[in-house]
Amino acid sequence: AQPARGSTVPPVASVQQAAVAGASARVSQADRYARRWEQLLRLEYREAANDLRLRRAKWPRSRLEASGSAVFDATASPDTDLFGEKVVRVGKPGETRLSDL
């Protein structure tokens, strides 16, 4: 079947190139999106790390412990594996674990 007079049908190569260009645009858009979120997460991490450094430099130990920013005089021992990673149990000597009650 011939196309109607005045209409044009793009050659197959043009259609394929357009499809590749569209896929490429989607990939680069996804890359830009991922880079932007990674950039934001890194910025948030840096701010949190700086805040922690400032608290550690200025706050007394009691305030750090009360806020959950630090645990002093703690011990760590291997506990289990989770998704192939080692899990460590952190505790303070003399503390009662819920599983021990």
Coordinates of N, CA, C and O in Angstrom, one line a residue:
A1 N 0.9 -1.2 0.0 CA 0.0 0.0 0.0 C 0.9 1.2 0.0 O 1.8 1.3 0.8
Q2 N 0.5 2.2 -0.9 CA 1.3 3.4 -1.0 C 0.7 4.4 0.0 O -0.5 4.5 0.2
P3 N 1.5 5.3 0.5 CA 1.0 6.4 1.4 C 0.2 7.3 0.5 O 0.4 7.5 -0.7
A4 N -0.8 8.0 1.1 CA -1.6 9.0 0.4 C -0.7 10.1 -0.1 O 0.3 10.4 0.5
R5 N -1.1 10.7 -1.3 CA -0.4 11.7 -1.8 C -0.2 12.9 -0.8 O -1.2 13.3 -0.2
G6 N 1.0 13.4 -0.7 CA 1.2 14.5 0.2 C 1.7 14.1 1.6 O 2.2 14.9 2.4
S7 N 1.4 12.8 2.0 CA 1.9 12.3 3.3 C 3.2 11.7 3.2 O 3.6 11.2 2.1
T8 N 4.0 11.7 4.2 CA 5.3 11.1 4.2 C 5.4 10.1 5.3 O 4.9 10.2 6.4
V9 N 6.1 9.0 4.9 CA 6.4 8.0 5.9 C 7.9 8.0 6.1 O 8.6 7.8 5.2
P10 N 8.3 8.1 7.4 CA 9.7 8.2 7.6 C 10.3 6.8 7.3 O 9.7 5.8 7.5
P11 N 11.6 6.8 6.8 CA 12.2 5.5 6.6 C 12.4 4.8 7.9 O 12.5 5.4 9.0
V12 N 12.6 3.5 7.9 CA 12.7 2.7 9.0 C 13.9 3.1 9.9 O 13.9 3.2 11.1
A13 N 15.0 3.5 9.2 CA 16.2 4.0 9.9 C 15.9 5.2 10.8 O 16.4 5.3 11.9
S14 N 15.1 6.1 10.3 CA 14.7 7.3 11.0 C 13.9 6.9 12.2 O 14.1 7.5 13.3
V15 N 13.0 6.0 12.1 CA 12.2 5.6 13.2 C 13.1 4.9 14.3 O 12.9 5.2 15.5
Q16 N 14.0 4.1 13.9 CA 14.9 3.5 14.8 C 15.8 4.5 15.5 O 16.0 4.4 16.7
Q17 N 16.3 5.5 14.8 CA 17.1 6.5 15.4 C 16.3 7.3 16.4 O 16.8 7.6 17.5
A18 N 15.1 7.6 16.1 CA 14.2 8.3 17.0 C 14.0 7.5 18.3 O 14.0 8.1 19.4
A19 N 13.8 6.2 18.1 CA 13.6 5.4 19.3 C 14.8 5.3 20.1 O 14.7 5.4 21.4
V20 N 16.0 5.2 19.5 CA 17.2 5.2 20.3 C 17.4 6.6 21.0 O 17.8 6.6 22.2
A21 N 17.1 7.6 20.3 CA 17.3 9.0 20.9 C 16.3 9.1 22.0 O 16.7 9.7 23.1
G22 N 15.1 8.6 21.9 CA 14.1 8.7 23.0 C 14.6 7.9 24.2 O 14.5 8.4 25.3
A23 N 15.1 6.7 24.0 CA 15.6 5.9 25.1 C 16.8 6.6 25.7 O 16.9 6.6 26.9
S24 N 17.6 7.1 24.9 CA 18.8 7.8 25.4 C 18.4 9.0 26.3 O 19.0 9.3 27.3
A25 N 17.4 9.8 25.8 CA 16.9 10.9 26.6 C 16.3 10.5 27.9 O 16.5 11.1 28.9
R26 N 15.6 9.3 27.9 CA 15.1 8.8 29.2 C 16.2 8.4 30.1 O 16.1 8.7 31.3
V27 N 17.2 7.8 29.6 CA 18.3 7.4 30.4 C 19.0 8.6 31.0 O 19.3 8.7 32.2
S28 N 19.3 9.6 30.2 CA 20.0 10.8 30.7 C 19.1 11.5 31.7 O 19.6 12.1 32.6
Q29 N 17.8 11.5 31.4 CA 16.9 12.1 32.4 C 16.9 11.4 33.7 O 16.9 12.0 34.8
A30 N 16.9 10.1 33.7 CA 17.0 9.3 34.9 C 18.3 9.5 35.6 O 18.4 9.6 36.8
D31 N 19.4 9.6 34.8 CA 20.7 9.9 35.4 C 20.7 11.2 36.1 O 21.3 11.4 37.2
R32 N 20.1 12.2 35.4 CA 20.1 13.6 36.1 C 19.3 13.5 37.4 O 19.6 14.1 38.4
Y33 N 18.2 12.8 37.3 CA 17.3 12.7 38.5 C 18.1 12.0 39.6 O 18.1 12.5 40.8
A34 N 18.8 10.9 39.3 CA 19.6 10.2 40.3 C 20.7 11.0 40.9 O 20.9 11.1 42.1
R35 N 21.4 11.7 40.0 CA 22.5 12.6 40.4 C 22.0 13.7 41.4 O 22.6 14.1 42.3
R36 N 20.8 14.3 41.0 CA 20.3 15.4 41.9 C 19.9 14.9 43.3 O 20.3 15.5 44.2
W37 N 19.3 13.7 43.4 CA 19.0 13.2 44.7 C 20.2 12.8 45.4 O 20.3 13.0 46.7
E38 N 21.2 12.2 44.7 CA 22.4 11.8 45.4 C 23.1 13.1 45.9 O 23.6 13.1 47.1
Q39 N 23.1 14.2 45.2 CA 23.7 15.4 45.6 C 23.0 16.0 46.8 O 23.6 16.4 47.8
L40 N 21.6 15.9 46.9 CA 20.9 16.3 48.0 C 21.2 15.5 49.3 O 21.3 16.0 50.4
L41 N 21.2 14.2 49.1 CA 21.5 13.3 50.2 C 22.9 13.5 50.8 O 23.1 13.5 52.0
R42 N 23.9 13.8 49.9 CA 25.3 14.1 50.4 C 25.3 15.4 51.1 O 25.9 15.5 52.2
L43 N 24.6 16.4 50.7 CA 24.5 17.6 51.4 C 23.9 17.5 52.8 O 24.4 18.0 53.8
E44 N 22.8 16.7 52.8 CA 22.1 16.4 54.1 C 23.1 15.7 55.0 O 23.1 16.0 56.2
Y45 N 23.8 14.7 54.5 CA 24.7 13.9 55.3 C 25.8 14.9 55.9 O 26.2 14.8 57.1
R46 N 26.4 15.7 55.0 CA 27.4 16.6 55.5 C 26.9 17.6 56.6 O 27.6 17.8 57.6
E47 N 25.7 18.1 56.4 CA 25.1 18.9 57.4 C 25.0 18.2 58.8 O 25.3 18.7 59.8
A48 N 24.5 17.0 58.7 CA 24.3 16.2 59.9 C 25.6 15.9 60.6 O 25.7 15.9 61.8
A49 N 26.6 15.5 59.8 CA 27.9 15.2 60.3 C 28.5 16.5 61.0 O 29.1 16.4 62.1
N50 N 28.4 17.6 60.4 CA 28.9 18.9 61.0 C 28.1 19.2 62.2 O 28.8 19.6 63.2
D51 N 26.8 19.0 62.3 CA 26.0 19.2 63.5 C 26.5 18.3 64.6 O 26.7 18.8 65.8
L52 N 26.8 17.1 64.3 CA 27.3 16.1 65.3 C 28.6 16.6 65.8 O 28.9 16.5 67.0
R53 N 29.5 17.0 64.9 CA 30.9 17.5 65.4 C 30.7 18.6 66.3 O 31.4 18.7 67.3
L54 N 29.8 19.6 66.0 CA 29.6 20.7 66.9 C 29.1 20.3 68.2 O 29.5 20.8 69.3
R55 N 28.1 19.4 68.2 CA 27.5 18.9 69.5 C 28.6 18.2 70.3 O 28.7 18.5 71.5
R56 N 29.4 17.4 69.7 CA 30.5 16.7 70.4 C 31.5 17.7 71.0 O 32.0 17.4 72.1
A57 N 31.7 18.8 70.3 CA 32.7 19.7 70.8 C 32.2 20.6 71.9 O 32.9 21.0 72.8
K58 N 30.9 20.9 71.9 CA 30.3 21.8 72.9 C 29.4 21.3 74.0 O 29.3 21.9 75.0
W59 N 28.8 20.1 73.7 CA 27.8 19.6 74.7 C 28.6 18.8 75.8 O 29.5 18.0 75.4
P60 N 28.1 18.7 77.0 CA 28.7 17.8 78.0 C 28.3 16.4 77.7 O 27.3 16.1 77.0
R61 N 29.0 15.4 78.3 CA 28.7 14.0 78.0 C 27.3 13.7 78.4 O 26.6 12.9 77.7
S62 N 26.8 14.2 79.5 CA 25.4 13.8 79.9 C 24.4 14.3 78.9 O 23.4 13.5 78.6
R63 N 24.6 15.4 78.3 CA 23.6 15.9 77.3 C 23.7 15.0 76.0 O 22.7 14.7 75.4
L64 N 24.9 14.7 75.6 CA 25.1 13.8 74.4 C 24.4 12.5 74.6 O 23.8 12.0 73.7
E65 N 24.6 11.9 75.8 CA 23.9 10.6 76.1 C 22.4 10.7 76.1 O 21.7 9.9 75.6
A66 N 21.9 11.8 76.8 CA 20.5 12.0 76.9 C 19.8 12.2 75.6 O 18.7 11.8 75.4
S67 N 20.5 12.8 74.7 CA 20.0 13.1 73.3 C 20.1 11.9 72.4 O 19.5 11.9 71.3
G68 N 20.9 10.9 72.8 CA 21.1 9.8 71.9 C 22.2 10.0 70.9 O 22.4 9.2 70.0
S69 N 23.0 11.1 71.1 CA 24.0 11.4 70.1 C 25.3 10.6 70.4 O 26.1 10.5 69.5
A70 N 25.4 10.1 71.6 CA 26.6 9.3 72.0 C 26.3 8.3 73.0 O 25.4 8.5 73.8
V71 N 27.1 7.2 73.0 CA 27.0 6.2 74.1 C 28.4 6.0 74.6 O 29.3 5.6 73.9
F72 N 28.6 6.3 75.9 CA 29.9 6.2 76.5 C 30.0 4.9 77.3 O 29.0 4.4 77.8
D73 N 31.2 4.4 77.5 CA 31.4 3.1 78.3 C 30.6 2.0 77.8 O 30.1 1.1 78.6
A74 N 30.5 1.9 76.5 CA 29.7 0.8 75.9 C 30.7 -0.3 75.4 O 31.8 -0.1 75.2
T75 N 30.1 -1.5 75.3 CA 30.8 -2.6 74.7 C 30.1 -3.1 73.4 O 28.8 -2.9 73.3
A76 N 30.8 -3.7 72.5 CA 30.1 -4.3 71.3 C 30.5 -5.7 71.2 O 31.7 -6.1 71.5
S77 N 29.6 -6.6 70.8 CA 29.9 -8.0 70.6 C 29.1 -8.4 69.4 O 28.0 -8.0 69.1
P78 N 29.7 -9.4 68.6 CA 29.0 -9.9 67.5 C 27.6 -10.6 67.9 O 27.5 -11.2 68.9
D79 N 26.6 -10.3 67.1 CA 25.3 -10.8 67.4 C 24.8 -11.8 66.4 O 24.4 -13.0 66.7
T80 N 24.6 -11.4 65.2 CA 24.0 -12.2 64.1 C 24.4 -11.7 62.8 O 25.2 -10.8 62.7
D81 N 23.9 -12.3 61.7 CA 24.0 -11.9 60.3 C 22.7 -11.4 59.8 O 21.7 -12.0 60.2
L82 N 22.7 -10.3 59.0 CA 21.5 -9.9 58.4 C 21.8 -9.5 56.9 O 22.7 -8.7 56.7
F83 N 21.2 -10.2 56.0 CA 21.5 -10.0 54.6 C 23.0 -10.2 54.3 O 23.5 -9.4 53.5
G84 N 23.7 -11.1 55.0 CA 25.1 -11.3 54.7 C 26.0 -10.3 55.4 O 27.2 -10.4 55.2
E85 N 25.5 -9.4 56.2 CA 26.3 -8.5 56.9 C 26.3 -8.8 58.4 O 25.3 -9.3 58.9
K86 N 27.4 -8.6 59.1 CA 27.5 -8.9 60.5 C 26.7 -7.8 61.3 O 26.7 -6.6 60.9
V87 N 26.0 -8.2 62.3 CA 25.3 -7.3 63.2 C 26.0 -7.3 64.5 O 26.3 -8.4 65.0
V88 N 26.2 -6.1 65.1 CA 26.9 -6.0 66.4 C 25.9 -5.5 67.4 O 25.2 -4.6 67.2
R89 N 25.9 -6.1 68.6 CA 25.1 -5.7 69.7 C 25.9 -4.7 70.5 O 27.0 -5.1 71.0
V90 N 25.4 -3.5 70.8 CA 26.1 -2.5 71.6 C 25.3 -2.4 72.9 O 24.1 -2.2 72.9
G91 N 26.0 -2.4 74.0 CA 25.4 -2.3 75.3 C 26.3 -1.7 76.3 O 27.5 -1.6 76.1
K92 N 25.8 -1.4 77.4 CA 26.6 -0.9 78.6 C 26.6 -2.0 79.6 O 25.6 -2.7 79.8
P93 N 27.7 -2.2 80.3 CA 27.8 -3.2 81.3 C 26.7 -3.0 82.4 O 26.5 -1.8 82.8
G94 N 26.1 -4.0 82.8 CA 25.1 -3.9 83.8 C 23.7 -3.6 83.3 O 22.7 -3.7 84.1
E95 N 23.5 -3.3 82.0 CA 22.2 -3.1 81.5 C 21.4 -4.4 81.3 O 22.0 -5.4 80.9
T96 N 20.2 -4.4 81.5 CA 19.3 -5.6 81.3 C 18.7 -5.5 79.9 O 18.1 -4.5 79.5
R97 N 18.9 -6.6 79.1 CA 18.3 -6.6 77.8 C 16.9 -7.1 77.9 O 16.5 -7.9 78.8
L98 N 16.0 -6.6 77.0 CA 14.6 -7.0 77.1 C 14.5 -8.5 77.0 O 13.6 -9.1 77.6
S99 N 15.3 -9.2 76.2 CA 15.3 -10.6 76.0 C 15.7 -11.4 77.3 O 15.3 -12.5 77.4
D100 N 16.3 -10.7 78.2 CA 16.7 -11.3 79.5 C 15.7 -11.2 80.5 O 15.8 -11.8 81.6
L101 N 14.6 -10.5 80.3 CA 13.5 -10.3 81.3 C 12.6 -11.4 81.4 O 12.4 -12.2 80.6

